[in-house]
PDB file of C-alpha atoms in Angstrom:
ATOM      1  CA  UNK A 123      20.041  -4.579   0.976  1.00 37.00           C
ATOM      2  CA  UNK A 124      16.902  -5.710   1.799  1.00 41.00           C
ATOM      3  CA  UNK A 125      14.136  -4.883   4.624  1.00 47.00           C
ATOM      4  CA  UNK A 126      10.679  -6.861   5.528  1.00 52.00           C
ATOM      5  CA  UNK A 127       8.388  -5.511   7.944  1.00 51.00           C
ATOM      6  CA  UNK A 128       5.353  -7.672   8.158  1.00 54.00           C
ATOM      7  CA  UNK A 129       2.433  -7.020  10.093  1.00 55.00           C
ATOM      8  CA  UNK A 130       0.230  -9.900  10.421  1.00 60.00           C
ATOM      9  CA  UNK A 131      -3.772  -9.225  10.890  1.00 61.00           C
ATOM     10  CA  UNK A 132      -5.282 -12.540  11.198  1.00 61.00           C
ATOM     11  CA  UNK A 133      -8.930 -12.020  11.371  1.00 69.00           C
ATOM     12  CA  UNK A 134     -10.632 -15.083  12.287  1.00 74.00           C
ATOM     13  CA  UNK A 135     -13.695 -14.645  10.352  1.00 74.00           C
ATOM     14  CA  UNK A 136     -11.721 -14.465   7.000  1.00 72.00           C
ATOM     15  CA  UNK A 137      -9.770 -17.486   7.868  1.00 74.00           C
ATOM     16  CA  UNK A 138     -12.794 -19.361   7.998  1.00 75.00           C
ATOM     17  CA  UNK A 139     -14.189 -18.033   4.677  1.00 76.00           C
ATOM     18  CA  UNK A 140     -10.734 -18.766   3.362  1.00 75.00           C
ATOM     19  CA  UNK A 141     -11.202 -22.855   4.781  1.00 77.00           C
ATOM     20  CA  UNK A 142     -14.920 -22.622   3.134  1.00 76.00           C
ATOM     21  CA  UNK A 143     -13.604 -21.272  -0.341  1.00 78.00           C
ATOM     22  CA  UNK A 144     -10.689 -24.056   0.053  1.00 78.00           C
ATOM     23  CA  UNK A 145     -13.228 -26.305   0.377  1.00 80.00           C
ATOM     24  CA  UNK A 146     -15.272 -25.423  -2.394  1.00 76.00           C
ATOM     25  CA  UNK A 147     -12.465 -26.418  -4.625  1.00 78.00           C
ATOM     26  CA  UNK A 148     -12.265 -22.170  -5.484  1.00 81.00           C
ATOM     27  CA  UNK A 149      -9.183 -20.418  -6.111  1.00 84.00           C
ATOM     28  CA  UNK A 150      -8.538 -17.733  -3.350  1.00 86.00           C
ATOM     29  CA  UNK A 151      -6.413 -15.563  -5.416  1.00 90.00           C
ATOM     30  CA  UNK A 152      -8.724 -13.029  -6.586  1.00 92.00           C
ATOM     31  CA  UNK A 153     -10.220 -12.204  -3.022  1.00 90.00           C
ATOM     32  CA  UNK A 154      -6.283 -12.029  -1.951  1.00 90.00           C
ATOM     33  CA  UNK A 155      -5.862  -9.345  -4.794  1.00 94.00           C
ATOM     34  CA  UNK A 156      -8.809  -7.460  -3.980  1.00 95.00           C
ATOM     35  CA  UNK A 157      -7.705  -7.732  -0.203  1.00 93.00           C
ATOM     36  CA  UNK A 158      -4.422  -6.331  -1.047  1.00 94.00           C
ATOM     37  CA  UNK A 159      -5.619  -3.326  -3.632  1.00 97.00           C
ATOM     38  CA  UNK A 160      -8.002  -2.450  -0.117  1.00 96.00           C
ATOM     39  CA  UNK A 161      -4.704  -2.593   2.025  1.00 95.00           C
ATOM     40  CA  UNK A 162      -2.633  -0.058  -0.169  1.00 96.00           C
ATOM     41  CA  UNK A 163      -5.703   1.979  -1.421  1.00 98.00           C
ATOM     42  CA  UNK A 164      -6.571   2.555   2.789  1.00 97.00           C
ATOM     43  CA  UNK A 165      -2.337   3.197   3.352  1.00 97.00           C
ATOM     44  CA  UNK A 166      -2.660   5.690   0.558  1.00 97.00           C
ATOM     45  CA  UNK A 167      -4.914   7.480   2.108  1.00 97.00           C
ATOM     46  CA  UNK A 168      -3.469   7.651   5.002  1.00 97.00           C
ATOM     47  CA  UNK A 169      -1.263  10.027   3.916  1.00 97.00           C
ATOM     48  CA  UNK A 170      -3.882  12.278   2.804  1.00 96.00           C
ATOM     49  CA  UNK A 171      -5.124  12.093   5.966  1.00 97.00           C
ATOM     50  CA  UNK A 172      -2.225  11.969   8.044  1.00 97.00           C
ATOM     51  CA  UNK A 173      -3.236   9.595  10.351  1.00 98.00           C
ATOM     52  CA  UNK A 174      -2.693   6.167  11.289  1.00 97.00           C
ATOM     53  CA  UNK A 175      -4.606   2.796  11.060  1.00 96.00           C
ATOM     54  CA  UNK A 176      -6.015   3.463  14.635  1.00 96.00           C
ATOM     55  CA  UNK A 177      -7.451   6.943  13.515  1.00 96.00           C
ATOM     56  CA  UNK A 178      -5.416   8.932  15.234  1.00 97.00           C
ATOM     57  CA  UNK A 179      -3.886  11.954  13.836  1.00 97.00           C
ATOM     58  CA  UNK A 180       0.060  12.008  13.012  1.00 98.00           C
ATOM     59  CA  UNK A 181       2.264  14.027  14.984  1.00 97.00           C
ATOM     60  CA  UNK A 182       3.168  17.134  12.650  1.00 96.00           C
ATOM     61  CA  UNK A 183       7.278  17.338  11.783  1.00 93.00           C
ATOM     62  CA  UNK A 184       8.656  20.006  12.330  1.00 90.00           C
ATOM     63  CA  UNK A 185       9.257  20.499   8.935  1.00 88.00           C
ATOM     64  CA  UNK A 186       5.575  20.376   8.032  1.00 92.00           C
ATOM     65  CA  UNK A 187       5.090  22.774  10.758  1.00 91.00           C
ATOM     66  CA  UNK A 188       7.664  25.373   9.489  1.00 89.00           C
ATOM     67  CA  UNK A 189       6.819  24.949   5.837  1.00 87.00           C
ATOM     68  CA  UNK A 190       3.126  24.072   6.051  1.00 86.00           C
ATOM     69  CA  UNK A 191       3.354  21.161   4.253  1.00 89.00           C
ATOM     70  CA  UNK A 192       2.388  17.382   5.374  1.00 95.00           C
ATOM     71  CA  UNK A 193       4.159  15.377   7.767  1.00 96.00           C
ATOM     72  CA  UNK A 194       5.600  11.914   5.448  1.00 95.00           C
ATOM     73  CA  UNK A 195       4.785  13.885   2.171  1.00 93.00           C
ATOM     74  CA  UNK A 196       8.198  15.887   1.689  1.00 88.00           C
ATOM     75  CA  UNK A 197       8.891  14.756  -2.009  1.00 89.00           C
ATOM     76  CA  UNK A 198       6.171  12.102  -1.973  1.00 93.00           C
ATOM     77  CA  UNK A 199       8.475   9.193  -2.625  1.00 96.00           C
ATOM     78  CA  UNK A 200       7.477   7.013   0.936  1.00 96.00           C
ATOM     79  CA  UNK A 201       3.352   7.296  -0.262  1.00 96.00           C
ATOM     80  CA  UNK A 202       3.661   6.737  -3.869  1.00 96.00           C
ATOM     81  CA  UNK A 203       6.093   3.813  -2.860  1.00 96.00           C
ATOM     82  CA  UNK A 204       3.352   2.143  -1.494  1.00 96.00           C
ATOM     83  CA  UNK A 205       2.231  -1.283  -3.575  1.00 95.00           C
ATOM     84  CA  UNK A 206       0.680  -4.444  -2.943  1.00 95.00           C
ATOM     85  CA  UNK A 207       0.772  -7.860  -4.509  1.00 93.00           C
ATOM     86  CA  UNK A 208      -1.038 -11.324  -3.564  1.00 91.00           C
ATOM     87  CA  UNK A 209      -0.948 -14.577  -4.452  1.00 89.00           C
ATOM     88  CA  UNK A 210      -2.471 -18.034  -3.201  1.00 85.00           C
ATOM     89  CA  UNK A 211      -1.983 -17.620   0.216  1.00 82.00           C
ATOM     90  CA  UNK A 212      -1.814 -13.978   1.230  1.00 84.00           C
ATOM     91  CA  UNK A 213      -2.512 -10.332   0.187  1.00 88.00           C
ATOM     92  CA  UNK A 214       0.390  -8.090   0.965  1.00 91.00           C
ATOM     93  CA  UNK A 215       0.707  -3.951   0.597  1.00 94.00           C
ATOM     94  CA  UNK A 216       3.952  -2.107   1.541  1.00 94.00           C
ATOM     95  CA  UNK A 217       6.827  -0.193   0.526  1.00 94.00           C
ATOM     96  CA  UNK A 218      10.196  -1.055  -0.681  1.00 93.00           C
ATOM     97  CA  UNK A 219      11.733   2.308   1.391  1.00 95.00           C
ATOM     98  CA  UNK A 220      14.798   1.422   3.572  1.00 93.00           C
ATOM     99  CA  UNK A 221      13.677   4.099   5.950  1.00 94.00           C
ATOM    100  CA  UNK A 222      10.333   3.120   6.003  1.00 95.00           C
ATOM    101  CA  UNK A 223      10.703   1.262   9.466  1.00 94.00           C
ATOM    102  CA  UNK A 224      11.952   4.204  11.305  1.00 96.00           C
ATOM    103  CA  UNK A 225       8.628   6.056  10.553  1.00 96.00           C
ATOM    104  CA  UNK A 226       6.365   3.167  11.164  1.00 96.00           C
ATOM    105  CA  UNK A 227       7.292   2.221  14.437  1.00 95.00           C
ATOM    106  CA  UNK A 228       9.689   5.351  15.751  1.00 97.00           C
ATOM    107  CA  UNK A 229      12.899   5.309  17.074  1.00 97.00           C
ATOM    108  CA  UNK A 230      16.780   7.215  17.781  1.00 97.00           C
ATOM    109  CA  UNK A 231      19.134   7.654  15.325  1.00 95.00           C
ATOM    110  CA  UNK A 232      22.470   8.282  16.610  1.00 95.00           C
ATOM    111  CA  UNK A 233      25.427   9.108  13.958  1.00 94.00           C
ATOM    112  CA  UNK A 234      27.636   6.701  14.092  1.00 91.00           C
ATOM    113  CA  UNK A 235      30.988   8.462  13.314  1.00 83.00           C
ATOM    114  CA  UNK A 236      31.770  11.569  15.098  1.00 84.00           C
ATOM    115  CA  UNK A 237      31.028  13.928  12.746  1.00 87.00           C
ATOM    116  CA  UNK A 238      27.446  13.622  13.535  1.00 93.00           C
ATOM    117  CA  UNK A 239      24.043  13.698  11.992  1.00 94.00           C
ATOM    118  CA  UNK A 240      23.626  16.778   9.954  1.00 93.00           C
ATOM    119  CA  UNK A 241      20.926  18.319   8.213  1.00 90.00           C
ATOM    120  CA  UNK A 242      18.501  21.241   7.115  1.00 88.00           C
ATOM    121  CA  UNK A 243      15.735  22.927   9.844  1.00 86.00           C
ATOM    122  CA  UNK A 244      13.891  25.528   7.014  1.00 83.00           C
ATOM    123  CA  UNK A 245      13.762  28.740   8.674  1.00 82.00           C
ATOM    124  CA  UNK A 246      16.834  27.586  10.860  1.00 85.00           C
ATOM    125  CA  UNK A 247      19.922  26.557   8.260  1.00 91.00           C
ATOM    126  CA  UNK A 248      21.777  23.492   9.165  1.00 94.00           C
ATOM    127  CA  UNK A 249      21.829  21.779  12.022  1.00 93.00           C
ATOM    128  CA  UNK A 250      24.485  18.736  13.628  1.00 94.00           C
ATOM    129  CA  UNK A 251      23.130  16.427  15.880  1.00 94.00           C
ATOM    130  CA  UNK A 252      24.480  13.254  17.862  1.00 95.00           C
ATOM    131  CA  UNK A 253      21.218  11.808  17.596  1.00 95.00           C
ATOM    132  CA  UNK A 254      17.620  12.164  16.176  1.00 95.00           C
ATOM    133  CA  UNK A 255      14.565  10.414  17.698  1.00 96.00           C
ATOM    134  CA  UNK A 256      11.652  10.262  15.451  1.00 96.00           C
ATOM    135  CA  UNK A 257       8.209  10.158  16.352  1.00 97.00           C
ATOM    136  CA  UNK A 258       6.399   6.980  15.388  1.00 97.00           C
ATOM    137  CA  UNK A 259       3.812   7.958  12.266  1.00 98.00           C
ATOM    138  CA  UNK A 260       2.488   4.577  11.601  1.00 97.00           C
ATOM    139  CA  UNK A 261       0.981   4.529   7.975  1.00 96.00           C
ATOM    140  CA  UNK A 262       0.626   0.251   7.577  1.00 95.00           C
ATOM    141  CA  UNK A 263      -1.666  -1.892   9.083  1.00 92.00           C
ATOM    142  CA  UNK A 264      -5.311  -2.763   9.251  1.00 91.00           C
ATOM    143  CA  UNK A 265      -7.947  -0.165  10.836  1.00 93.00           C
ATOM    144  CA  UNK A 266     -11.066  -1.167  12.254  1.00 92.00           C
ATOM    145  CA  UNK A 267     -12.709   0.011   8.896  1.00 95.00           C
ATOM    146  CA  UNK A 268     -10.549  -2.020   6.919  1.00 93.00           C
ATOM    147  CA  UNK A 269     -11.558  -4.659   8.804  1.00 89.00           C
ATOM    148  CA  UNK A 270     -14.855  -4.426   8.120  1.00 91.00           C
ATOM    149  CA  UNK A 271     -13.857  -4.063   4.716  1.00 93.00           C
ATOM    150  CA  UNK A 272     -11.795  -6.904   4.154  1.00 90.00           C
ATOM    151  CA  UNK A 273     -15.382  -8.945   5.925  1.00 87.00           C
ATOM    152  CA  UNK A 274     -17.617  -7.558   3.370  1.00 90.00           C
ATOM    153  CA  UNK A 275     -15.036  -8.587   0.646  1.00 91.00           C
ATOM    154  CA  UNK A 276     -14.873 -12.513   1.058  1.00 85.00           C
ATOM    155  CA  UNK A 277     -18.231 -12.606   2.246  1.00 85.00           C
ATOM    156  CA  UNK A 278     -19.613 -10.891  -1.356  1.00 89.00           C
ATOM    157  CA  UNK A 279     -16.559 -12.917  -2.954  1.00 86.00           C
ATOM    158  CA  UNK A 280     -17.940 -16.487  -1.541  1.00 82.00           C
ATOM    159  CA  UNK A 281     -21.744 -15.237  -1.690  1.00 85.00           C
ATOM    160  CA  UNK A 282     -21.152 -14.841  -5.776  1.00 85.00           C
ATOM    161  CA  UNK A 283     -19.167 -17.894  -5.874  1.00 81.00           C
ATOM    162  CA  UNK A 284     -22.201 -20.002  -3.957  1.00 80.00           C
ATOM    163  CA  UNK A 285     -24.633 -18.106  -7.086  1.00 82.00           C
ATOM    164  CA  UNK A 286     -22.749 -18.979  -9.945  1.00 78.00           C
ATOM    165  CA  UNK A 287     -22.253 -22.824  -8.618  1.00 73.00           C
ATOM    166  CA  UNK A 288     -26.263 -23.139  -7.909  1.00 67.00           C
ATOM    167  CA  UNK A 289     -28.174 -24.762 -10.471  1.00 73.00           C
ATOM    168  CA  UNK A 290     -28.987 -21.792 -13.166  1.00 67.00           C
ATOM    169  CA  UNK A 291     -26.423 -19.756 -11.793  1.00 60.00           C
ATOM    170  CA  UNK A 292     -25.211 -17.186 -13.580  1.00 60.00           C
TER     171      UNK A 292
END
């Protein structure tokens, strides 16, 4: 099984240094990587930070209230599963983590047999539940700093590729 979320953050002043690089006869590709090591070096850090690409602060889980741990962070597994990969036309950063989608954007999980949901509170034991809503902790995406970033990027990318094509360039 397979999920794709894609968040699309089309800045217009990188498409048009994209058009000029195009145009130039350059190959995008290594501005896309860079682009794309930004995107999952800012998501990383997110979880440090616990916050989300619009600066605000995660809601705590309960579980990183009881234990005193970090909200997302449990075993590590959704932060470390973050990557990123580009190619000619696009930087991407992600995760490959089925329930990745659930903590992104929030939601209700409601057990579908009726048995119900069950699972461990620490402090409490365990717990069975028709449904669960989680609180939306959104981790991907582009802040305002990355942004920024990403504008400082191609414009340094196509400023060194106008250098080396001058006459005596290096």
């Amino acid at each position: 099984m397979s999920v794709r979320i894609a968040i699309t953050s089309n800045l217009p002043q990188v498409a048009r240094l994209f058009k000029a690089l195009r145009q130039m006869g350059a190959n995008p590709q290594p501005l896309l990587r860079d682009i794309a090591f930004l995107g999952e070096s800012s998501t990383r850090e997110r979880f440090r930070s616990q916050t989300g690409p619009d600066g605000q602060r995660w809601k705590p889980s309960l579980r990183a209230q009881l234990t005193g741990g970090k909200t997302l962070t449990k075993d590590g597994h959704l932060g470390d599963s973050i990557t990123s990969t580009a190619d000619q036309h696009a930087a991407e950063w992600g995760t490959n983590r089925i329930y990745a989608a659930i903590h992104q954007f929030g939601g209700t999980i409601r057990a579908k047999g009726t048995g119900g949901l069950r699972f461990k509170i620490p402090g409490f034991g365990w717990v069975t539940k028709r449904q669960v809503t989680i609180t939306a902790r959104p981790f991907l995406g582009v802040s305002a700093e990355d942004q920024q970033d990403i504008l400082d990027l191609a414009s340094n990318h196509l400023n060194n590729l106008i250098r080396r094509s001058a006459p005596g360039g290096a």
